[in-house]
Short mmCIF file of C-alpha atoms (C1' of nucleotides) in Angstrom, two decimals:
data_model
loop_
_atom_site.label_atom_id
_atom_site.label_comp_id
_atom_site.label_asym_id
_atom_site.label_seq_id
_atom_site.Cartn_x
_atom_site.Cartn_y
_atom_site.Cartn_z
CA MET Y 67 26.09 114.54 183.96
CA HIS Y 68 23.81 116.67 182.32
CA ALA Y 69 20.11 115.55 181.87
CA HIS Y 70 19.76 115.26 177.71
CA ASP Y 71 15.70 114.40 177.67
CA ALA Y 72 13.38 115.93 175.43
CA LYS Y 73 12.18 118.20 178.18
CA SER Y 74 15.44 119.37 179.39
CA VAL Y 75 16.55 119.87 175.85
CA ALA Y 76 13.67 121.56 175.33
CA ASP Y 77 13.89 124.10 178.27
CA LEU Y 78 17.61 124.91 176.98
CA LEU Y 79 16.69 125.89 173.01
CA THR Y 80 13.90 128.10 174.73
CA ARG Y 81 16.63 129.90 176.97
CA HIS Y 82 18.51 130.95 174.67
CA GLY Y 83 15.72 132.45 171.94
CA LEU Y 84 15.53 129.11 169.94
CA ARG Y 85 12.07 127.61 168.97
CA ARG Y 86 11.82 124.11 170.46
CA THR Y 87 11.22 122.30 167.21
CA ARG Y 88 11.34 118.18 167.11
CA GLN Y 89 14.06 118.64 164.60
CA ARG Y 90 16.57 121.07 166.84
CA VAL Y 91 15.82 119.19 169.84
CA ALA Y 92 17.11 115.61 167.94
CA LEU Y 93 19.76 117.40 166.69
CA TYR Y 94 20.88 118.75 169.88
CA GLN Y 95 20.53 115.69 172.09
CA ALA Y 96 22.34 113.38 169.17
CA LEU Y 97 25.19 115.95 169.50
CA ALA Y 98 25.21 115.98 173.13
CA ALA Y 99 25.07 112.52 173.57
CA SER Y 100 27.80 111.61 171.46
CA LYS Y 101 31.87 112.08 172.43
CA ALA Y 102 32.69 111.66 169.02
CA HIS Y 103 32.30 115.10 167.73
CA PRO Y 104 30.17 114.29 165.01
CA THR Y 105 29.93 115.85 161.69
CA ALA Y 106 26.74 117.21 160.08
CA ASP Y 107 26.42 114.52 157.54
CA GLU Y 108 26.62 112.15 160.22
CA LEU Y 109 24.38 113.77 162.76
CA TYR Y 110 21.97 113.82 159.79
CA ARG Y 111 22.29 110.27 159.46
CA ALA Y 112 21.91 109.92 163.20
CA VAL Y 113 18.60 111.48 163.62
CA ALA Y 114 16.97 110.35 160.07
CA ASP Y 115 16.08 107.40 161.75
CA ASP Y 116 13.27 108.96 163.98
CA LEU Y 117 12.88 112.18 162.09
CA ASP Y 118 11.55 111.05 158.66
CA GLY Y 119 12.54 113.41 156.33
CA ILE Y 120 14.54 115.86 157.76
CA SER Y 121 16.90 117.78 155.15
CA VAL Y 122 20.40 118.62 155.36
CA ALA Y 123 20.18 122.19 154.90
CA THR Y 124 17.88 121.81 158.58
CA VAL Y 125 21.03 120.30 159.69
CA TYR Y 126 23.50 123.23 158.90
CA ASN Y 127 20.71 125.76 159.72
CA SER Y 128 20.25 124.47 163.10
CA LEU Y 129 23.96 123.93 164.15
CA GLU Y 130 24.98 127.25 162.92
CA ALA Y 131 22.07 128.68 165.42
CA PHE Y 132 23.16 126.80 168.09
CA CYS Y 133 26.78 128.48 167.49
CA LYS Y 134 25.53 131.62 167.32
CA ALA Y 135 23.69 130.98 170.29
CA GLY Y 136 26.71 129.53 172.32
CA LEU Y 137 25.27 126.21 173.06
CA ILE Y 138 27.70 124.33 170.83
CA ASN Y 139 31.01 124.91 169.00
CA LYS Y 140 32.42 124.07 165.53
CA LEU Y 141 35.68 122.47 164.98
CA PRO Y 142 37.62 123.04 162.01
CA PRO Y 143 38.22 120.10 159.86
CA ALA Y 144 41.50 118.56 159.86
CA PRO Y 145 44.21 119.17 157.42
CA THR Y 146 43.62 116.27 154.62
CA THR Y 147 47.63 115.80 153.69
CA ASP Y 148 48.65 112.14 153.29
CA ARG Y 149 45.52 109.46 153.19
CA VAL Y 150 44.13 109.94 156.49
CA PHE Y 151 40.49 108.76 156.67
CA ASP Y 152 40.18 105.05 156.43
CA ASP Y 153 36.88 105.38 158.94
CA GLU Y 154 35.87 102.74 160.83
CA GLY Y 155 33.05 101.94 162.85
CA GLU Y 156 32.41 102.33 166.56
CA ALA Y 157 29.82 101.97 168.64
CA ASP Y 158 28.82 105.64 169.08
CA ALA Y 159 25.62 107.26 168.45
CA ASP Y 160 25.90 108.85 165.60
CA THR Y 161 28.69 106.72 163.82
CA ALA Y 162 26.35 103.57 164.32
CA ALA Y 163 26.20 103.19 160.33
CA SER Y 164 29.48 102.19 160.28
CA GLU Y 165 29.72 102.01 156.45
CA VAL Y 166 29.87 105.04 155.11
CA PRO Y 167 32.60 107.18 154.17
CA SER Y 168 31.44 110.52 155.33
CA SER Y 169 35.13 111.83 153.44
CA GLY Y 170 37.47 113.96 154.86
CA ARG Y 171 36.88 118.20 154.95
CA ALA Y 172 33.72 118.41 156.96
CA ALA Y 173 33.51 120.79 160.23
CA ARG Y 174 32.81 118.62 163.09
CA TYR Y 175 30.61 119.77 166.19
CA ASP Y 176 31.13 119.97 169.58
CA ALA Y 177 28.43 120.18 172.36
CA SER Y 178 30.50 120.73 175.39
CA THR Y 179 31.04 124.70 175.33
CA HIS Y 180 33.74 124.87 178.70
CA PRO Y 181 37.15 125.15 178.04
CA HIS Y 182 38.35 122.00 176.97
CA MET Y 183 41.68 120.10 174.89
CA HIS Y 184 40.75 117.80 172.24
CA ILE Y 185 42.74 114.77 170.46
CA ARG Y 186 42.63 114.60 167.02
CA CYS Y 187 43.57 111.05 165.17
CA LEU Y 188 45.90 111.33 162.08
CA ARG Y 189 44.31 107.98 160.76
CA THR Y 190 40.49 108.24 161.25
CA GLY Y 191 40.23 112.08 161.33
CA ARG Y 192 38.17 111.49 164.91
CA VAL Y 193 38.20 114.03 167.67
CA ARG Y 194 37.82 113.36 170.99
CA ASP Y 195 37.83 114.82 174.37
CA VAL Y 196 41.14 115.12 176.70
CA PRO Y 197 39.84 114.11 179.96
CA ASP Y 198 39.18 117.11 182.22
CA ASP Y 199 41.59 116.47 185.05
CA LEU Y 200 44.24 116.21 182.38
CA GLY Y 201 43.51 118.78 180.37
CA GLU Y 202 42.98 121.00 183.47
CA GLN Y 203 46.68 120.23 184.39
CA LEU Y 204 47.92 120.92 180.84
CA LEU Y 205 46.06 124.22 180.67
CA ALA Y 206 46.82 125.31 183.81
CA HIS Y 207 50.47 125.66 183.05
CA LEU Y 208 50.40 128.32 180.50
CA PRO Y 209 52.03 130.75 182.15
CA GLN Y 210 49.11 133.89 182.20
CA ASP Y 211 52.27 136.54 182.33
CA VAL Y 212 53.58 135.01 178.86
CA LEU Y 213 49.51 135.28 177.39
CA ARG Y 214 49.50 139.08 178.63
CA ARG Y 215 53.14 140.13 177.20
CA LEU Y 216 51.54 138.58 173.78
CA GLU Y 217 48.69 140.27 174.11
CA ASP Y 218 50.54 143.72 174.71
CA GLU Y 219 53.14 143.12 172.04
CA LEU Y 220 50.99 141.67 169.20
CA GLY Y 221 48.10 144.32 170.18
CA PHE Y 222 45.70 141.05 169.82
CA ASP Y 223 43.00 140.11 172.63
CA VAL Y 224 43.20 136.14 173.14
CA ARG Y 225 39.63 134.77 173.60
CA GLN Y 226 40.12 131.27 173.13
CA VAL Y 227 43.24 128.93 173.90
CA GLN Y 228 42.39 125.83 171.21
CA VAL Y 229 45.15 122.91 171.87
CA GLU Y 230 45.09 120.16 169.96
CA LEU Y 231 46.93 117.05 170.04
CA VAL Y 232 47.73 115.64 167.17
CA GLY Y 233 48.77 111.81 166.78
CA GLU Y 234 47.62 108.47 166.12
CA SER Y 235 45.87 106.17 168.50
CA ARG Y 236 47.73 102.90 168.91
CA SER Y 237 44.99 100.16 169.16
CA ARG Y 238 43.43 99.66 165.61
CA MET I 300 66.58 134.12 157.83
CA HIS I 301 66.89 131.77 154.88
CA ALA I 302 68.05 132.56 151.71
CA HIS I 303 65.15 132.04 149.35
CA ASP I 304 66.64 133.07 146.19
CA ALA I 305 65.65 130.98 143.26
CA LYS I 306 68.63 128.71 143.26
CA SER I 307 68.69 127.55 147.06
CA VAL I 308 65.29 126.94 146.70
CA ALA I 309 65.81 124.75 143.71
CA ASP I 310 68.50 122.92 146.05
CA LEU I 311 65.81 122.40 148.43
CA LEU I 312 63.44 120.49 146.41
CA THR I 313 66.01 118.47 144.54
CA ARG I 314 67.42 117.80 147.97
CA HIS I 315 63.68 116.22 148.81
CA GLY I 316 63.03 114.46 145.66
CA LEU I 317 60.95 116.78 143.96
CA ARG I 318 61.79 118.60 140.31
CA ARG I 319 63.19 121.83 140.03
CA THR I 320 60.28 123.26 137.67
CA ARG I 321 59.71 126.96 137.26
CA GLN I 322 56.18 126.72 139.13
CA ARG I 323 57.52 125.10 142.06
CA VAL I 324 60.31 127.22 142.97
CA ALA I 325 58.15 130.30 142.62
CA LEU I 326 55.32 128.92 144.91
CA TYR I 327 57.68 127.52 147.81
CA GLN I 328 59.41 131.50 146.97
CA ALA I 329 56.38 132.97 147.48
CA LEU I 330 55.33 130.73 150.34
CA ALA I 331 58.30 130.96 152.17
CA ALA I 332 58.71 135.26 151.78
CA SER I 333 54.81 135.35 153.17
CA LYS I 334 54.04 135.71 157.04
CA ALA I 335 50.28 135.95 156.36
CA HIS I 336 50.14 131.85 155.93
CA PRO I 337 48.43 132.10 152.34
CA THR I 338 45.57 129.72 150.73
CA ALA I 339 45.76 128.29 147.83
CA ASP I 340 43.88 130.82 145.86
CA GLU I 341 46.26 133.48 147.18
CA LEU I 342 49.22 131.82 146.30
CA TYR I 343 47.81 131.39 142.68
CA ARG I 344 47.23 134.80 142.35
CA ALA I 345 50.48 135.52 143.83
CA VAL I 346 52.70 133.66 141.46
CA ALA I 347 50.47 134.62 138.58
CA ASP I 348 51.95 137.44 137.42
CA ASP I 349 55.18 135.91 136.99
CA LEU I 350 54.42 132.32 135.79
CA ASP I 351 51.98 133.27 133.04
CA GLY I 352 49.30 130.62 132.75
CA ILE I 353 49.66 128.46 135.83
CA SER I 354 47.21 126.29 136.65
CA VAL I 355 44.92 125.96 140.16
CA ALA I 356 45.66 122.43 140.07
CA THR I 357 49.73 122.78 140.15
CA VAL I 358 49.47 125.03 142.78
CA TYR I 359 47.19 122.28 144.76
CA ASN I 360 49.48 119.58 143.24
CA SER I 361 52.53 121.03 144.44
CA LEU I 362 51.45 122.01 147.99
CA GLU I 363 50.29 118.51 148.65
CA ALA I 364 53.99 117.18 147.40
CA PHE I 365 55.68 119.97 149.36
CA CYS I 366 53.61 118.68 152.53
CA LYS I 367 54.44 115.26 151.60
CA ALA I 368 58.25 115.98 151.65
CA GLY I 369 57.59 117.87 154.63
CA LEU I 370 58.89 120.95 153.32
CA ILE I 371 55.74 122.83 154.55
CA ASN I 372 52.33 122.40 156.75
CA LYS I 373 48.98 122.80 155.92
CA LEU I 374 46.78 124.36 158.17
CA PRO I 375 42.92 123.52 158.83
CA PRO I 376 40.66 126.68 157.79
CA ALA I 377 38.84 128.24 160.29
CA PRO I 378 35.69 127.58 161.86
CA THR I 379 33.51 129.73 159.86
CA THR I 380 30.48 130.59 162.79
CA ASP I 381 29.52 134.21 162.91
CA ARG I 382 30.68 136.82 160.28
CA VAL I 383 34.27 135.87 160.31
CA PHE I 384 35.75 137.31 157.06
CA ASP I 385 35.91 140.75 156.31
CA ASP I 386 39.09 140.65 154.11
CA GLU I 387 41.57 143.85 154.62
CA GLY I 388 44.49 144.45 152.78
CA GLU I 389 47.87 144.51 154.08
CA ALA I 390 51.26 144.96 152.17
CA ASP I 391 52.34 141.35 151.81
CA ALA I 392 53.61 139.44 149.36
CA ASP I 393 50.87 137.12 148.56
CA THR I 394 47.78 139.82 149.70
CA ALA I 395 48.95 142.46 147.12
CA ALA I 396 45.90 142.25 145.03
CA SER I 397 44.08 143.24 148.19
CA GLU I 398 40.41 143.62 146.88
CA VAL I 399 39.35 139.96 146.16
CA PRO I 400 37.52 138.16 148.86
CA SER I 401 39.23 134.98 148.99
CA SER I 402 36.25 133.54 151.53
CA GLY I 403 36.33 131.36 154.05
CA ARG I 404 36.65 128.02 154.34
CA ALA I 405 39.79 127.14 152.66
CA ALA I 406 42.72 125.65 153.96
CA ARG I 407 46.24 127.96 154.56
CA TYR I 408 49.88 126.64 153.88
CA ASP I 409 52.44 127.45 156.04
CA ALA I 410 56.07 127.30 155.32
CA SER I 411 58.19 127.19 158.30
CA THR I 412 57.96 123.39 160.06
CA HIS I 413 59.88 123.92 163.10
CA PRO I 414 56.88 123.42 166.09
CA HIS I 415 55.36 127.25 166.71
CA MET I 416 52.18 128.75 167.83
CA HIS I 417 49.44 130.70 165.59
CA ILE I 418 47.72 133.53 166.73
CA ARG I 419 44.22 133.29 164.24
CA CYS I 420 42.15 136.54 164.12
CA LEU I 421 38.35 136.10 164.33
CA ARG I 422 37.38 138.72 162.24
CA THR I 423 39.66 138.33 159.17
CA GLY I 424 40.76 135.02 159.44
CA ARG I 425 44.58 135.48 158.63
CA VAL I 426 47.04 133.21 160.95
CA ARG I 427 50.02 135.02 162.07
CA ASP I 428 52.84 133.32 163.89
CA VAL I 429 53.40 133.60 167.27
CA PRO I 430 57.28 134.97 168.08
CA ASP I 431 59.39 132.26 168.85
CA ASP I 432 60.25 133.48 172.14
CA LEU I 433 56.96 133.95 173.67
CA GLY I 434 55.92 130.25 171.73
CA GLU I 435 58.37 128.90 173.51
CA GLN I 436 58.08 130.00 176.92
CA LEU I 437 54.57 129.01 176.51
CA LEU I 438 55.08 125.61 175.04
CA ALA I 439 57.94 125.00 177.56
CA HIS I 440 55.51 124.81 180.41
CA LEU I 441 53.27 121.95 178.93
CA PRO I 442 54.40 119.06 181.97
CA GLN I 443 55.58 116.59 179.96
CA ASP I 444 55.15 114.01 182.64
CA VAL I 445 50.99 114.90 182.05
CA LEU I 446 51.38 114.38 178.52
CA ARG I 447 52.92 110.70 178.92
CA ARG I 448 50.18 110.22 181.14
CA LEU I 449 47.59 111.06 178.68
CA GLU I 450 48.98 109.02 176.25
CA ASP I 451 49.11 105.77 178.45
CA GLU I 452 45.65 106.37 179.47
CA LEU I 453 44.10 107.00 176.23
CA GLY I 454 46.58 104.90 174.41
CA PHE I 455 47.43 107.80 171.81
CA ASP I 456 50.63 108.82 170.67
CA VAL I 457 50.93 112.81 170.52
CA ARG I 458 52.80 113.68 167.63
CA GLN I 459 52.31 116.98 167.30
CA VAL I 460 51.31 119.64 170.09
CA GLN I 461 49.07 122.36 167.99
CA VAL I 462 48.35 125.35 170.05
CA GLU I 463 46.07 128.40 168.22
CA LEU I 464 45.51 131.20 170.19
CA VAL I 465 41.79 132.46 168.89
CA GLY I 466 41.12 136.17 169.29
CA GLU I 467 40.81 139.25 167.66
CA SER I 468 43.70 141.46 166.78
CA ARG I 469 42.95 145.66 168.19
CA SER I 470 43.61 147.84 165.64
CA ARG I 471 41.42 147.76 162.67
"C1'" DA C 65 63.95 107.57 127.00
"C1'" DT C 66 61.40 107.99 130.96
"C1'" DT C 67 58.37 109.92 133.94
"C1'" DA C 68 57.43 113.78 136.95
"C1'" DC C 69 54.81 117.48 136.23
"C1'" DT C 70 51.86 120.65 133.98
"C1'" DG C 71 47.29 122.94 132.29
"C1'" DC C 72 42.52 122.33 131.37
"C1'" DA C 73 38.14 121.58 132.39
"C1'" DA C 74 35.17 118.37 134.51
"C1'" DA C 75 33.79 116.25 138.33
"C1'" DG C 76 33.40 115.99 143.44
"C1'" DG C 77 32.50 117.09 148.59
"C1'" DC C 78 30.55 120.17 151.96
"C1'" DT C 79 28.13 124.43 152.43
"C1'" DT C 80 24.80 127.98 152.02
"C1'" DT C 81 20.84 130.28 149.73
"C1'" DG C 82 16.03 131.10 147.80
"C1'" DC C 83 11.64 130.41 148.09
"C1'" DA C 84 7.33 128.23 149.36
"C1'" DC C 85 5.22 126.18 153.24
"C1'" DG C 86 4.08 124.28 157.74
"C1'" DG C 87 4.55 124.80 162.40
"C1'" DG C 88 5.78 127.33 167.00
"C1'" DT C 89 4.92 130.92 169.72
"C1'" DA W 147 -1.56 136.01 163.25
"C1'" DC W 148 3.02 136.28 163.46
"C1'" DC W 149 7.51 135.03 161.65
"C1'" DC W 150 11.17 131.49 162.88
"C1'" DG W 151 12.33 126.90 161.10
"C1'" DT W 152 11.56 123.42 157.56
"C1'" DG W 153 12.57 121.23 153.13
"C1'" DC W 154 13.60 120.70 148.40
"C1'" DA W 155 16.72 121.63 144.95
"C1'" DA W 156 19.86 124.78 142.81
"C1'" DA W 157 23.97 127.19 143.44
"C1'" DG W 158 28.63 128.29 145.87
"C1'" DC W 159 33.16 127.67 147.43
"C1'" DC W 160 37.57 124.66 147.61
"C1'" DT W 161 39.56 121.46 146.08
"C1'" DT W 162 40.73 116.95 143.50
"C1'" DT W 163 41.02 114.01 139.25
"C1'" DG W 164 41.81 112.27 134.25
"C1'" DC W 165 44.13 112.87 130.50
"C1'" DA W 166 46.82 114.76 126.63
"C1'" DG W 167 51.00 117.15 126.44
"C1'" DT W 168 55.81 119.34 128.11
"C1'" DA W 169 59.70 119.69 130.24
"C1'" DA W 170 63.22 117.54 134.06
"C1'" DT W 171 66.18 114.05 135.03
#
DNA sequence: ATTACTGCAAAGGCTTTGCACGGGT
DNA sequence: ACCCGTGCAAAGCCTTTGCAGTAAT
């Protein structure tokens, strides 16, 4: 969809008032390339190959900076009731080293900032996007007038409608 | 709505195969009495007055047991981008000691298990329920056929539709 | 009598912070 | 030259765990 080569990412950073460091370019690329909404640690391991010696602090700092700049979103960790995390492998940029547990209560990051829905697997903790066509059909049916009544009655400004379909993926 | 006196809570526990200990009765009562979706620490402080010497471990163990028994639900902590937590006081069972920060990334618990929506305040991190009449109107409009198509196309069993309205409460 | 539950303290996982240095502008 | 961003290690917060003792069934 978008081009995520080093140059356009660098431009993106600059445009948002961030410096174009090797670390941040690599981090944003890794995140944008993934559909799996990786954790900070997964991103750390993903870029550690190319960028020798990057530190976790930098990963967290950079992700926080991206969030503040509105470049990416942070997703809450899944509630961890019951045994929820098996963690299997999957052929994706950031889950390549399919052996490390990457246990449960870590936040996940999302490079797409336009409104969309997520599905979260109870077994693996993985988060995927709902395809836009389906998501839009679902969101479009939320009656705006009810939302507005809610804002009036509760004195609450709704900035974002977070919809998450929680369940279990069938295969495997 | 429901009666949450010691006896009926004790019965509820027994009926779910849990022992009726003072600690668990008090914890469930405190949680059920609150509309604020308290954190483990908030519950700990709420019951520490009556139950002298209760430990945090017991709070966590009990809440986990309640979750497994299907008595309560665990909510994910809010993503903590930007300064999100001011923590003001509120006249509620578990937030009585309106002075302690109870900082950010703690899970919250919810005594109501029937499907309902939440609103989460970006400033305070507080979670409230959407009134049932409004919530039902919103949820009823989610087209079931689209959900079913989604399950087919992605091979995913949807167990729960988690809707959270994220925003900011106007007053204060 | 059995064993689930409790309390304590220590350990654990994820994230943040302080500080000196290096690289981007 | 300025100062944002980096790396390292230590500290922090929330939660879990091990174990000996206690109390519910």
